Amino acid sequence: MDLIWEGLIKAFELLTSGDPGIFDISLLTLRVSFTAIFFSTIFGIPLGILLGLTRFRGRKFILILFNIGMGLPPVIAGLSITMLLWRSGPLGDYALLYTPTAIVLAQILVSFPIVVGLTCSSFQQIDEKMLLQIKALGATKMQMLWILLKELRIAILAAIMAGFGRVIAEVGAAMMVGGNILGETRILTTSIMMEVSKGNFDVAIALSFILMALAFFITFCLTALQQRRHM
C-alpha cells in the first residue's frame, strides 16, 4: 500500500514539476498509438465490412487468419517487424528500425486484426430481412452502406476502442522494434518496464498512473461518443 501511495505522490510531482521528459514520453505514446489505430481503422473497417457482407472463395480462410491475429503475441509482432526492417531485410535500406515508425508498424500489426475481426463479426450478425427491406426501399449500395454504418456505429466504435486499448498497453513489440531510446522511441509502457528493472517502483507506479489516466480519458471520450444517443 505504501508503494501505491508513493507512486501517486510521485505521479503528482512529475506532472506538476513540468518535467519535459515525462511530457515528451506521454506525447510520443499518444502519437504512435493514435497513428497506429488511425491506419488500423481506415483500412480495417472497410475490410471488415467486406468480409462481413460478402461471400467468396477463400473467405473463411482469411477470417481464420484474422481471428488468429487477434491473439497474436506482441513479441511475435515485434519479431516480424524487426526482420522486415533489419539491415538485410526487405525494408532495411530505409533505416526505420529503432524509430517511432517501427513502433507504429508493430502496433498496427497487433491492432489491425482486432478492428477487422470485430467489425466483420458485427456485420455478419445483420438480419438478412433487414438487408432485403433496405433494398426493397430502393436504396443504392452507398445508401445501404451508410444505413448499416449508422445502425452498427456502436459495434464499430467498440472495435476501435478494443484496438486502441491493445496498442496503448503494448510493450513487448515496442521494446523490440523501438529499443526504448530516450528522446527517440521511449514511450510510457517501455519506461515502466525499464524503471521496474532498475527497482524504481515509485517511478514505475507513477508512470502507470499517467498511462492509465490517458487510456481512461480517451476511452471515456470514445464511449461518450458511442453512447451519446443512448444516455
PDB file of C-alpha atoms in Angstrom:
ATOM      1  CA  MET A   1       0.000   0.000   0.000  1.00  0.00           C
ATOM      2  CA  ASP A   2       2.906   2.346   0.764  1.00  0.00           C
ATOM      3  CA  LEU A   3       4.305   1.786  -2.725  1.00  0.00           C
ATOM      4  CA  ILE A   4       0.981   2.754  -4.314  1.00  0.00           C
ATOM      5  CA  TRP A   5       0.753   5.896  -2.193  1.00  0.00           C
ATOM      6  CA  GLU A   6       4.336   6.804  -3.035  1.00  0.00           C
ATOM      7  CA  GLY A   7       3.548   6.224  -6.701  1.00  0.00           C
ATOM      8  CA  LEU A   8       0.586   8.603  -6.540  1.00  0.00           C
ATOM      9  CA  ILE A   9       2.725  11.272  -4.899  1.00  0.00           C
ATOM     10  CA  LYS A  10       5.460  10.725  -7.484  1.00  0.00           C
ATOM     11  CA  ALA A  11       2.970  10.981 -10.346  1.00  0.00           C
ATOM     12  CA  PHE A  12       1.682  14.265  -8.949  1.00  0.00           C
ATOM     13  CA  GLU A  13       5.249  15.555  -8.605  1.00  0.00           C
ATOM     14  CA  LEU A  14       6.161  14.540 -12.149  1.00  0.00           C
ATOM     15  CA  LEU A  15       3.101  16.252 -13.600  1.00  0.00           C
ATOM     16  CA  THR A  16       3.312  19.438 -11.532  1.00  0.00           C
ATOM     17  CA  SER A  17       7.081  19.850 -11.907  1.00  0.00           C
ATOM     18  CA  GLY A  18       6.696  20.301 -15.655  1.00  0.00           C
ATOM     19  CA  ASP A  19       9.325  17.664 -16.364  1.00  0.00           C
ATOM     20  CA  PRO A  20       9.764  17.880 -20.165  1.00  0.00           C
ATOM     21  CA  GLY A  21      10.891  14.257 -20.310  1.00  0.00           C
ATOM     22  CA  ILE A  22       7.576  12.978 -18.958  1.00  0.00           C
ATOM     23  CA  PHE A  23       5.555  15.140 -21.318  1.00  0.00           C
ATOM     24  CA  ASP A  24       7.683  14.078 -24.291  1.00  0.00           C
ATOM     25  CA  ILE A  25       7.246  10.396 -23.419  1.00  0.00           C
ATOM     26  CA  SER A  26       3.492  10.847 -22.931  1.00  0.00           C
ATOM     27  CA  LEU A  27       3.102  12.767 -26.205  1.00  0.00           C
ATOM     28  CA  LEU A  28       5.096  10.158 -28.112  1.00  0.00           C
ATOM     29  CA  THR A  29       2.934   7.428 -26.565  1.00  0.00           C
ATOM     30  CA  LEU A  30      -0.218   9.177 -27.776  1.00  0.00           C
ATOM     31  CA  ARG A  31       1.278   9.963 -31.176  1.00  0.00           C
ATOM     32  CA  VAL A  32       2.289   6.415 -32.039  1.00  0.00           C
ATOM     33  CA  SER A  33      -0.901   4.944 -30.572  1.00  0.00           C
ATOM     34  CA  PHE A  34      -3.201   7.334 -32.445  1.00  0.00           C
ATOM     35  CA  THR A  35      -1.267   6.855 -35.675  1.00  0.00           C
ATOM     36  CA  ALA A  36      -1.448   3.072 -35.390  1.00  0.00           C
ATOM     37  CA  ILE A  37      -5.160   2.957 -34.600  1.00  0.00           C
ATOM     38  CA  PHE A  38      -5.864   5.532 -37.335  1.00  0.00           C
ATOM     39  CA  PHE A  39      -4.384   3.303 -40.030  1.00  0.00           C
ATOM     40  CA  SER A  40      -5.906   0.176 -38.498  1.00  0.00           C
ATOM     41  CA  THR A  41      -9.294   1.911 -38.588  1.00  0.00           C
ATOM     42  CA  ILE A  42      -9.265   3.381 -42.089  1.00  0.00           C
ATOM     43  CA  PHE A  43      -8.123   0.090 -43.607  1.00  0.00           C
ATOM     44  CA  GLY A  44      -9.558  -2.375 -41.100  1.00  0.00           C
ATOM     45  CA  ILE A  45     -13.177  -1.219 -41.025  1.00  0.00           C
ATOM     46  CA  PRO A  46     -13.711  -1.363 -44.834  1.00  0.00           C
ATOM     47  CA  LEU A  47     -12.062  -4.796 -44.928  1.00  0.00           C
ATOM     48  CA  GLY A  48     -14.196  -5.963 -42.000  1.00  0.00           C
ATOM     49  CA  ILE A  49     -17.336  -4.749 -43.759  1.00  0.00           C
ATOM     50  CA  LEU A  50     -16.290  -6.518 -46.965  1.00  0.00           C
ATOM     51  CA  LEU A  51     -15.663  -9.797 -45.144  1.00  0.00           C
ATOM     52  CA  GLY A  52     -18.889  -9.450 -43.182  1.00  0.00           C
ATOM     53  CA  LEU A  53     -21.232  -8.718 -46.087  1.00  0.00           C
ATOM     54  CA  THR A  54     -19.785 -10.688 -48.985  1.00  0.00           C
ATOM     55  CA  ARG A  55     -19.160 -14.341 -49.729  1.00  0.00           C
ATOM     56  CA  PHE A  56     -16.262 -15.522 -51.900  1.00  0.00           C
ATOM     57  CA  ARG A  57     -13.795 -18.381 -52.234  1.00  0.00           C
ATOM     58  CA  GLY A  58     -11.158 -18.287 -49.512  1.00  0.00           C
ATOM     59  CA  ARG A  59     -13.183 -16.007 -47.232  1.00  0.00           C
ATOM     60  CA  LYS A  60     -13.275 -18.491 -44.348  1.00  0.00           C
ATOM     61  CA  PHE A  61      -9.510 -18.965 -44.513  1.00  0.00           C
ATOM     62  CA  ILE A  62      -8.981 -15.187 -44.384  1.00  0.00           C
ATOM     63  CA  LEU A  63     -11.290 -14.948 -41.377  1.00  0.00           C
ATOM     64  CA  ILE A  64      -9.334 -17.700 -39.638  1.00  0.00           C
ATOM     65  CA  LEU A  65      -6.118 -15.747 -40.195  1.00  0.00           C
ATOM     66  CA  PHE A  66      -7.610 -12.573 -38.741  1.00  0.00           C
ATOM     67  CA  ASN A  67      -9.057 -14.438 -35.769  1.00  0.00           C
ATOM     68  CA  ILE A  68      -5.628 -15.910 -35.094  1.00  0.00           C
ATOM     69  CA  GLY A  69      -4.148 -12.427 -35.487  1.00  0.00           C
ATOM     70  CA  MET A  70      -6.457 -11.088 -32.778  1.00  0.00           C
ATOM     71  CA  GLY A  71      -4.490 -13.140 -30.283  1.00  0.00           C
ATOM     72  CA  LEU A  72      -1.075 -12.537 -31.856  1.00  0.00           C
ATOM     73  CA  PRO A  73       1.594 -12.294 -29.122  1.00  0.00           C
ATOM     74  CA  PRO A  74       3.176  -8.810 -29.250  1.00  0.00           C
ATOM     75  CA  VAL A  75       6.687 -10.251 -29.242  1.00  0.00           C
ATOM     76  CA  ILE A  76       5.860 -12.163 -32.434  1.00  0.00           C
ATOM     77  CA  ALA A  77       4.638  -8.928 -33.993  1.00  0.00           C
ATOM     78  CA  GLY A  78       7.839  -7.230 -32.861  1.00  0.00           C
ATOM     79  CA  LEU A  79       9.987 -10.015 -34.270  1.00  0.00           C
ATOM     80  CA  SER A  80       8.162  -9.845 -37.619  1.00  0.00           C
ATOM     81  CA  ILE A  81       8.642  -6.087 -37.924  1.00  0.00           C
ATOM     82  CA  THR A  82      12.268  -6.366 -36.782  1.00  0.00           C
ATOM     83  CA  MET A  83      13.048  -8.895 -39.520  1.00  0.00           C
ATOM     84  CA  LEU A  84      11.246  -6.693 -42.040  1.00  0.00           C
ATOM     85  CA  LEU A  85      13.229  -3.573 -41.072  1.00  0.00           C
ATOM     86  CA  TRP A  86      16.578  -5.216 -40.281  1.00  0.00           C
ATOM     87  CA  ARG A  87      19.568  -4.150 -42.385  1.00  0.00           C
ATOM     88  CA  SER A  88      19.320  -7.295 -44.500  1.00  0.00           C
ATOM     89  CA  GLY A  89      15.504  -7.244 -44.535  1.00  0.00           C
ATOM     90  CA  PRO A  90      13.194  -6.105 -47.349  1.00  0.00           C
ATOM     91  CA  LEU A  91      12.908  -2.580 -45.904  1.00  0.00           C
ATOM     92  CA  GLY A  92      16.358  -2.385 -44.335  1.00  0.00           C
ATOM     93  CA  ASP A  93      17.529   0.382 -46.659  1.00  0.00           C
ATOM     94  CA  TYR A  94      15.025   2.816 -45.122  1.00  0.00           C
ATOM     95  CA  ALA A  95      16.663   2.659 -41.649  1.00  0.00           C
ATOM     96  CA  LEU A  96      13.292   2.558 -39.852  1.00  0.00           C
ATOM     97  CA  LEU A  97      14.281   0.170 -37.078  1.00  0.00           C
ATOM     98  CA  TYR A  98      14.502   1.830 -33.636  1.00  0.00           C
ATOM     99  CA  THR A  99      12.313   4.727 -34.749  1.00  0.00           C
ATOM    100  CA  PRO A 100       8.738   5.711 -33.835  1.00  0.00           C
ATOM    101  CA  THR A 101       7.679   4.486 -37.283  1.00  0.00           C
ATOM    102  CA  ALA A 102       8.781   0.966 -36.347  1.00  0.00           C
ATOM    103  CA  ILE A 103       6.648   1.134 -33.186  1.00  0.00           C
ATOM    104  CA  VAL A 104       3.662   2.287 -35.243  1.00  0.00           C
ATOM    105  CA  LEU A 105       4.110  -0.628 -37.667  1.00  0.00           C
ATOM    106  CA  ALA A 106       4.270  -3.119 -34.792  1.00  0.00           C
ATOM    107  CA  GLN A 107       1.173  -1.616 -33.177  1.00  0.00           C
ATOM    108  CA  ILE A 108      -0.706  -1.736 -36.461  1.00  0.00           C
ATOM    109  CA  LEU A 109       0.164  -5.421 -36.733  1.00  0.00           C
ATOM    110  CA  VAL A 110      -1.417  -6.166 -33.339  1.00  0.00           C
ATOM    111  CA  SER A 111      -4.452  -3.859 -33.674  1.00  0.00           C
ATOM    112  CA  PHE A 112      -5.428  -4.362 -37.321  1.00  0.00           C
ATOM    113  CA  PRO A 113      -6.759  -7.930 -36.876  1.00  0.00           C
ATOM    114  CA  ILE A 114      -8.827  -6.788 -33.873  1.00  0.00           C
ATOM    115  CA  VAL A 115     -10.505  -3.981 -35.817  1.00  0.00           C
ATOM    116  CA  VAL A 116     -11.128  -6.220 -38.829  1.00  0.00           C
ATOM    117  CA  GLY A 117     -12.356  -9.194 -36.788  1.00  0.00           C
ATOM    118  CA  LEU A 118     -14.772  -7.286 -34.561  1.00  0.00           C
ATOM    119  CA  THR A 119     -16.127  -5.223 -37.474  1.00  0.00           C
ATOM    120  CA  CYS A 120     -16.646  -8.351 -39.556  1.00  0.00           C
ATOM    121  CA  SER A 121     -18.386 -10.079 -36.642  1.00  0.00           C
ATOM    122  CA  SER A 122     -20.839  -7.201 -36.184  1.00  0.00           C
ATOM    123  CA  PHE A 123     -21.746  -7.070 -39.889  1.00  0.00           C
ATOM    124  CA  GLN A 124     -22.163 -10.842 -40.046  1.00  0.00           C
ATOM    125  CA  GLN A 125     -24.952 -10.563 -37.466  1.00  0.00           C
ATOM    126  CA  ILE A 126     -27.093  -8.282 -39.633  1.00  0.00           C
ATOM    127  CA  ASP A 127     -30.511  -9.812 -40.249  1.00  0.00           C
ATOM    128  CA  GLU A 128     -30.995 -10.795 -43.896  1.00  0.00           C
ATOM    129  CA  LYS A 129     -34.555  -9.457 -43.701  1.00  0.00           C
ATOM    130  CA  MET A 130     -33.168  -6.025 -42.860  1.00  0.00           C
ATOM    131  CA  LEU A 131     -30.955  -6.073 -45.951  1.00  0.00           C
ATOM    132  CA  LEU A 132     -33.879  -7.121 -48.118  1.00  0.00           C
ATOM    133  CA  GLN A 133     -36.051  -4.380 -46.639  1.00  0.00           C
ATOM    134  CA  ILE A 134     -33.422  -1.727 -47.362  1.00  0.00           C
ATOM    135  CA  LYS A 135     -33.075  -2.966 -50.938  1.00  0.00           C
ATOM    136  CA  ALA A 136     -36.856  -3.027 -51.349  1.00  0.00           C
ATOM    137  CA  LEU A 137     -36.986   0.656 -50.425  1.00  0.00           C
ATOM    138  CA  GLY A 138     -34.798   1.391 -53.440  1.00  0.00           C
ATOM    139  CA  ALA A 139     -31.597   2.281 -51.587  1.00  0.00           C
ATOM    140  CA  THR A 140     -28.391   2.337 -53.588  1.00  0.00           C
ATOM    141  CA  LYS A 141     -25.348   0.389 -52.402  1.00  0.00           C
ATOM    142  CA  MET A 142     -23.830   3.523 -50.897  1.00  0.00           C
ATOM    143  CA  GLN A 143     -27.098   4.438 -49.171  1.00  0.00           C
ATOM    144  CA  MET A 144     -27.428   0.909 -47.801  1.00  0.00           C
ATOM    145  CA  LEU A 145     -23.841   1.021 -46.521  1.00  0.00           C
ATOM    146  CA  TRP A 146     -24.481   4.361 -44.803  1.00  0.00           C
ATOM    147  CA  ILE A 147     -27.610   2.988 -43.115  1.00  0.00           C
ATOM    148  CA  LEU A 148     -25.715  -0.057 -41.900  1.00  0.00           C
ATOM    149  CA  LEU A 149     -22.853   2.083 -40.601  1.00  0.00           C
ATOM    150  CA  LYS A 150     -25.297   4.168 -38.568  1.00  0.00           C
ATOM    151  CA  GLU A 151     -27.005   1.062 -37.235  1.00  0.00           C
ATOM    152  CA  LEU A 152     -23.729  -0.575 -36.243  1.00  0.00           C
ATOM    153  CA  ARG A 153     -21.802   2.523 -35.108  1.00  0.00           C
ATOM    154  CA  ILE A 154     -21.721   1.211 -31.519  1.00  0.00           C
ATOM    155  CA  ALA A 155     -20.083  -2.035 -32.595  1.00  0.00           C
ATOM    156  CA  ILE A 156     -17.640  -0.199 -34.874  1.00  0.00           C
ATOM    157  CA  LEU A 157     -16.559   2.159 -32.105  1.00  0.00           C
ATOM    158  CA  ALA A 158     -16.192  -0.846 -29.814  1.00  0.00           C
ATOM    159  CA  ALA A 159     -13.797  -2.362 -32.362  1.00  0.00           C
ATOM    160  CA  ILE A 160     -11.800   0.875 -32.447  1.00  0.00           C
ATOM    161  CA  MET A 161     -11.663   1.040 -28.637  1.00  0.00           C
ATOM    162  CA  ALA A 162     -10.503  -2.560 -28.451  1.00  0.00           C
ATOM    163  CA  GLY A 163      -7.758  -1.860 -30.960  1.00  0.00           C
ATOM    164  CA  PHE A 164      -6.694   1.308 -29.181  1.00  0.00           C
ATOM    165  CA  GLY A 165      -6.607  -0.477 -25.834  1.00  0.00           C
ATOM    166  CA  ARG A 166      -4.282  -3.067 -27.346  1.00  0.00           C
ATOM    167  CA  VAL A 167      -1.804  -0.553 -28.778  1.00  0.00           C
ATOM    168  CA  ILE A 168      -1.578   1.870 -25.863  1.00  0.00           C
ATOM    169  CA  ALA A 169      -0.867  -1.006 -23.470  1.00  0.00           C
ATOM    170  CA  GLU A 170       1.592  -2.759 -25.786  1.00  0.00           C
ATOM    171  CA  VAL A 171       5.157  -3.142 -24.528  1.00  0.00           C
ATOM    172  CA  GLY A 172       6.869  -6.238 -25.964  1.00  0.00           C
ATOM    173  CA  ALA A 173       6.822  -5.250 -29.629  1.00  0.00           C
ATOM    174  CA  ALA A 174       7.539  -1.586 -28.836  1.00  0.00           C
ATOM    175  CA  MET A 175      10.614  -2.542 -26.834  1.00  0.00           C
ATOM    176  CA  MET A 176      11.853  -4.870 -29.561  1.00  0.00           C
ATOM    177  CA  VAL A 177      11.453  -2.571 -32.564  1.00  0.00           C
ATOM    178  CA  GLY A 178      11.923   0.768 -30.768  1.00  0.00           C
ATOM    179  CA  GLY A 179      14.766  -0.020 -28.407  1.00  0.00           C
ATOM    180  CA  ASN A 180      13.444   2.306 -25.662  1.00  0.00           C
ATOM    181  CA  ILE A 181      15.811   5.097 -26.712  1.00  0.00           C
ATOM    182  CA  LEU A 182      15.492   8.242 -24.584  1.00  0.00           C
ATOM    183  CA  GLY A 183      14.149  11.142 -26.589  1.00  0.00           C
ATOM    184  CA  GLU A 184      13.538   8.945 -29.627  1.00  0.00           C
ATOM    185  CA  THR A 185      11.429   5.842 -29.002  1.00  0.00           C
ATOM    186  CA  ARG A 186      10.810   5.735 -25.257  1.00  0.00           C
ATOM    187  CA  ILE A 187       7.087   5.540 -24.501  1.00  0.00           C
ATOM    188  CA  LEU A 188       5.206   5.059 -21.240  1.00  0.00           C
ATOM    189  CA  THR A 189       4.991   1.261 -21.347  1.00  0.00           C
ATOM    190  CA  THR A 190       8.681   0.764 -22.112  1.00  0.00           C
ATOM    191  CA  SER A 191       9.566   3.379 -19.486  1.00  0.00           C
ATOM    192  CA  ILE A 192       7.581   1.469 -16.863  1.00  0.00           C
ATOM    193  CA  MET A 193       9.352  -1.749 -17.795  1.00  0.00           C
ATOM    194  CA  MET A 194      12.740  -0.054 -17.540  1.00  0.00           C
ATOM    195  CA  GLU A 195      12.008   1.546 -14.157  1.00  0.00           C
ATOM    196  CA  VAL A 196      10.832  -1.792 -12.731  1.00  0.00           C
ATOM    197  CA  SER A 197      14.044  -3.464 -13.899  1.00  0.00           C
ATOM    198  CA  LYS A 198      16.012  -0.716 -12.103  1.00  0.00           C
ATOM    199  CA  GLY A 199      13.983  -1.170  -8.911  1.00  0.00           C
ATOM    200  CA  ASN A 200      12.427   2.306  -9.117  1.00  0.00           C
ATOM    201  CA  PHE A 201       8.946   1.116  -8.223  1.00  0.00           C
ATOM    202  CA  ASP A 202       7.687   4.554  -7.210  1.00  0.00           C
ATOM    203  CA  VAL A 203       8.539   5.989 -10.638  1.00  0.00           C
ATOM    204  CA  ALA A 204       7.094   2.909 -12.369  1.00  0.00           C
ATOM    205  CA  ILE A 205       3.835   3.253 -10.452  1.00  0.00           C
ATOM    206  CA  ALA A 206       3.746   6.981 -11.198  1.00  0.00           C
ATOM    207  CA  LEU A 207       4.154   6.316 -14.919  1.00  0.00           C
ATOM    208  CA  SER A 208       1.488   3.612 -14.659  1.00  0.00           C
ATOM    209  CA  PHE A 209      -0.978   6.120 -13.209  1.00  0.00           C
ATOM    210  CA  ILE A 210      -0.205   8.547 -16.039  1.00  0.00           C
ATOM    211  CA  LEU A 211      -0.702   5.802 -18.628  1.00  0.00           C
ATOM    212  CA  MET A 212      -3.980   4.690 -17.039  1.00  0.00           C
ATOM    213  CA  ALA A 213      -5.210   8.282 -16.852  1.00  0.00           C
ATOM    214  CA  LEU A 214      -4.562   8.789 -20.566  1.00  0.00           C
ATOM    215  CA  ALA A 215      -6.161   5.460 -21.506  1.00  0.00           C
ATOM    216  CA  PHE A 216      -9.202   6.057 -19.291  1.00  0.00           C
ATOM    217  CA  PHE A 217      -9.732   9.601 -20.599  1.00  0.00           C
ATOM    218  CA  ILE A 218      -9.557   8.573 -24.252  1.00  0.00           C
ATOM    219  CA  THR A 219     -11.771   5.540 -23.662  1.00  0.00           C
ATOM    220  CA  PHE A 220     -14.240   7.762 -21.797  1.00  0.00           C
ATOM    221  CA  CYS A 221     -14.398  10.150 -24.765  1.00  0.00           C
ATOM    222  CA  LEU A 222     -14.924   7.300 -27.236  1.00  0.00           C
ATOM    223  CA  THR A 223     -17.582   5.725 -25.013  1.00  0.00           C
ATOM    224  CA  ALA A 224     -19.380   9.071 -24.712  1.00  0.00           C
ATOM    225  CA  LEU A 225     -19.346   9.348 -28.500  1.00  0.00           C
ATOM    226  CA  GLN A 226     -20.542   5.769 -28.821  1.00  0.00           C
ATOM    227  CA  GLN A 227     -23.404   6.146 -26.351  1.00  0.00           C
ATOM    228  CA  ARG A 228     -24.417   9.754 -26.974  1.00  0.00           C
ATOM    229  CA  ARG A 229     -27.857   8.769 -28.309  1.00  0.00           C
ATOM    230  CA  HIS A 230     -28.435   6.131 -25.660  1.00  0.00           C
ATOM    231  CA  MET A 231     -27.864   8.194 -22.487  1.00  0.00           C
TER     232      MET A 231
END
